[in-house]
PDB file of C-alpha atoms in Angstrom:
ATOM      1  CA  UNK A   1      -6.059  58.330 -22.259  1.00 50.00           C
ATOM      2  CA  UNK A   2      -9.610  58.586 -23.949  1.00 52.00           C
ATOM      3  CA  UNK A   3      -8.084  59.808 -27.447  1.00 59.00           C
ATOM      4  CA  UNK A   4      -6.457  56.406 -27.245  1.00 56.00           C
ATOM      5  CA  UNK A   5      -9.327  54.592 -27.119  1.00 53.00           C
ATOM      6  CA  UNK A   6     -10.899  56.819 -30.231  1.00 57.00           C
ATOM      7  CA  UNK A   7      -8.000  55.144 -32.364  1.00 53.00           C
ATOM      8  CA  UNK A   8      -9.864  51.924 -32.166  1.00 61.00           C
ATOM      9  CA  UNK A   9     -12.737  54.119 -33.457  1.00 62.00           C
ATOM     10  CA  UNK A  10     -14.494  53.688 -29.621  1.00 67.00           C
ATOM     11  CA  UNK A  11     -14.979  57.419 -27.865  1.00 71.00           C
ATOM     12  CA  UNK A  12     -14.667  56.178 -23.812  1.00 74.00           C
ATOM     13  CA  UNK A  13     -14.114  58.249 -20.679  1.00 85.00           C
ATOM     14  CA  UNK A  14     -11.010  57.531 -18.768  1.00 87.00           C
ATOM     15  CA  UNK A  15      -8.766  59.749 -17.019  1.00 90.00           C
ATOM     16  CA  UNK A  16      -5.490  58.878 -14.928  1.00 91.00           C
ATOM     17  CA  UNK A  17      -4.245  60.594 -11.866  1.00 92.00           C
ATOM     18  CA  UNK A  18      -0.949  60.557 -10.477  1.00 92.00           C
ATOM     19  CA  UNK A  19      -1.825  60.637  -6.520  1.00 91.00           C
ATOM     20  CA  UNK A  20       0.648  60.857  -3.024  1.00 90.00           C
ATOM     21  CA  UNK A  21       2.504  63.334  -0.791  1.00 91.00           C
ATOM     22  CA  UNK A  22       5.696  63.878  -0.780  1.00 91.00           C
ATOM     23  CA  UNK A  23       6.593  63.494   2.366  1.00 92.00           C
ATOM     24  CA  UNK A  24       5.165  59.468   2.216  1.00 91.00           C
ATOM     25  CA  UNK A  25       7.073  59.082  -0.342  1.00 91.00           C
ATOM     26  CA  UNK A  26      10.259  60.313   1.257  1.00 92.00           C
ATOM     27  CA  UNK A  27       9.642  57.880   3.979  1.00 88.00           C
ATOM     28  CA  UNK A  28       9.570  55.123   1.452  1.00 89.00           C
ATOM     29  CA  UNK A  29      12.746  56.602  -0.691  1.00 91.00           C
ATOM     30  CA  UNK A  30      14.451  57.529   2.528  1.00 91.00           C
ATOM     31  CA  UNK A  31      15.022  53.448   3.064  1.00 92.00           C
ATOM     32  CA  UNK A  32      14.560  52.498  -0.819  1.00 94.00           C
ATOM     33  CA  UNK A  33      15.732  55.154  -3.679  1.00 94.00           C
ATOM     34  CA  UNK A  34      13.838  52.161  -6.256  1.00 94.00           C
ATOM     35  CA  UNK A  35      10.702  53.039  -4.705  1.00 93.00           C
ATOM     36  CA  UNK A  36      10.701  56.037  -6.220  1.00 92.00           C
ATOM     37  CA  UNK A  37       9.735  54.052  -9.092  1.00 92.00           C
ATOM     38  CA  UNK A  38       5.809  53.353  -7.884  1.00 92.00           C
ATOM     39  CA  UNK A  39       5.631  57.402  -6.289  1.00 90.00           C
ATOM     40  CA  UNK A  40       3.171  58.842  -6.914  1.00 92.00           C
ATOM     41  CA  UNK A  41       0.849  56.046  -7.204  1.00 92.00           C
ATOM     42  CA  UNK A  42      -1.362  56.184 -10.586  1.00 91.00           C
ATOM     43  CA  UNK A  43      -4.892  55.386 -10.626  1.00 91.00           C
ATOM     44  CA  UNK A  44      -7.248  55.460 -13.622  1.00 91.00           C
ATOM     45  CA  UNK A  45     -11.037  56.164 -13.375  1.00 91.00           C
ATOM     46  CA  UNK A  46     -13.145  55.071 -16.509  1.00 89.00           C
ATOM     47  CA  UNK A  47     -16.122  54.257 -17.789  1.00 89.00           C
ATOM     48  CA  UNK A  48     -17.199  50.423 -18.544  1.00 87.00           C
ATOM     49  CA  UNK A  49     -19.154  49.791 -21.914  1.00 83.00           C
ATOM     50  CA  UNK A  50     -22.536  49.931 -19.302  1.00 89.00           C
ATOM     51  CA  UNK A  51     -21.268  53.552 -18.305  1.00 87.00           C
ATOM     52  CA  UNK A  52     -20.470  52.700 -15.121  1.00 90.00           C
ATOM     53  CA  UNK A  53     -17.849  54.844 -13.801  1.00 89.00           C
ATOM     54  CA  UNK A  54     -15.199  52.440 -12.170  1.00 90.00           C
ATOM     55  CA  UNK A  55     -11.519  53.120 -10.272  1.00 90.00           C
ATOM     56  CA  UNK A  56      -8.845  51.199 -10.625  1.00 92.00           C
ATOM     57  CA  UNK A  57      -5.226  50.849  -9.400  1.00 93.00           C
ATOM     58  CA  UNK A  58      -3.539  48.513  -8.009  1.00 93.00           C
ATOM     59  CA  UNK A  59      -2.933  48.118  -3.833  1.00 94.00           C
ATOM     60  CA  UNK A  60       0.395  50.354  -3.323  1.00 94.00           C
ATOM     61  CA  UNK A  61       1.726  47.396  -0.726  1.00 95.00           C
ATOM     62  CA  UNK A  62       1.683  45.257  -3.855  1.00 94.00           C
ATOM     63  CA  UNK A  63       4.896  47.324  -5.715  1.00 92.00           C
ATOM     64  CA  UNK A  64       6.203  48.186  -2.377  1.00 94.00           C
ATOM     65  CA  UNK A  65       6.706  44.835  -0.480  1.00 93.00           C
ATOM     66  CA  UNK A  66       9.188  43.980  -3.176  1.00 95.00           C
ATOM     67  CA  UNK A  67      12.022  45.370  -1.863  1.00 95.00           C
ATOM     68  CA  UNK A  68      11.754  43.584   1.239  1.00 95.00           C
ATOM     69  CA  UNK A  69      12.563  46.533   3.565  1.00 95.00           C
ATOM     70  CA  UNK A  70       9.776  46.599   6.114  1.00 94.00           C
ATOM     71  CA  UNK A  71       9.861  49.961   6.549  1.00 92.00           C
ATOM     72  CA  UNK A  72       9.020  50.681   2.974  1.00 93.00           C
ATOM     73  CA  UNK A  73       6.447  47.668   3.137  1.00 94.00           C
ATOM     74  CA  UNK A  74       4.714  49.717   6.111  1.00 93.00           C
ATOM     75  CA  UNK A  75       4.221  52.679   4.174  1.00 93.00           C
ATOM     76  CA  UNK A  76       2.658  50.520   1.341  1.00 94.00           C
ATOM     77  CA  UNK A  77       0.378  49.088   3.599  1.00 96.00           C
ATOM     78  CA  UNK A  78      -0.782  52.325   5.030  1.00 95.00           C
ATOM     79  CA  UNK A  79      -1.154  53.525   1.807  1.00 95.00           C
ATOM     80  CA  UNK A  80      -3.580  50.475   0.883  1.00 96.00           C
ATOM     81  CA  UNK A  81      -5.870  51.122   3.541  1.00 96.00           C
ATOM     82  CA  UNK A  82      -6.111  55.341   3.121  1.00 95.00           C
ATOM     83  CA  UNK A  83      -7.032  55.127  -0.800  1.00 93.00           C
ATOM     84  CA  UNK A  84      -9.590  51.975  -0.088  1.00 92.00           C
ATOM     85  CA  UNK A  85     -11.390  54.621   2.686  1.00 94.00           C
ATOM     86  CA  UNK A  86     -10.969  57.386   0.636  1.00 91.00           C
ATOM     87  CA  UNK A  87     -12.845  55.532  -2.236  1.00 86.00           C
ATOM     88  CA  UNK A  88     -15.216  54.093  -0.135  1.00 88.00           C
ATOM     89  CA  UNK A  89     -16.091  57.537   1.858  1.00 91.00           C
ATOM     90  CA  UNK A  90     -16.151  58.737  -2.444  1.00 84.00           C
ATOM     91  CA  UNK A  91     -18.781  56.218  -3.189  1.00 79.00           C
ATOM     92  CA  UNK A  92     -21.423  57.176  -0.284  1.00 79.00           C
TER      93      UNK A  92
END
């Protein structure tokens, strides 16, 4: 992702990760095959213009409660709450 940035003549560090198990995911796919679409998740750690090193993604309930199958929209939520205390148990 960083050579990206070097097109705009800016050198930044960024890297993305693709992130998950595959055995959540079959309990997602099991019920919704379309899920498939958001497993892995992808996250994206960077560095803001202060050089601040900052992780984002977005909150895996968010692509998951779309399908309206609450067993997929479970799984989303669990996975929201495992990466938020894996990043906060990464930031102490």
């Amino acid at each position: 992702m960083a050579p990206l940035l070097q097109i705009w003549g800016r050198r930044r560090n960024a890297v993305q990760y693709e992130i998950g198990n595959p055995l959540i995911a079959s309990k997602m796919t099991r019920h919704q095959l379309p899920a498939a679409l958001y497993a892995p998740l992808r996250v994206v750690l960077f560095e803001d213009e202060q050089g601040r090193g900052i992780f984002e993604y977005d909150r895996p309930s968010s692509f998951f409660s779309q399908y309206g199958d609450e067993g997929v929209t479970e799984v989303g939520r669990y996975l929201d709450a495992t990466l938020a205390a894996v990043l906060r148990n990464a930031a102490d």
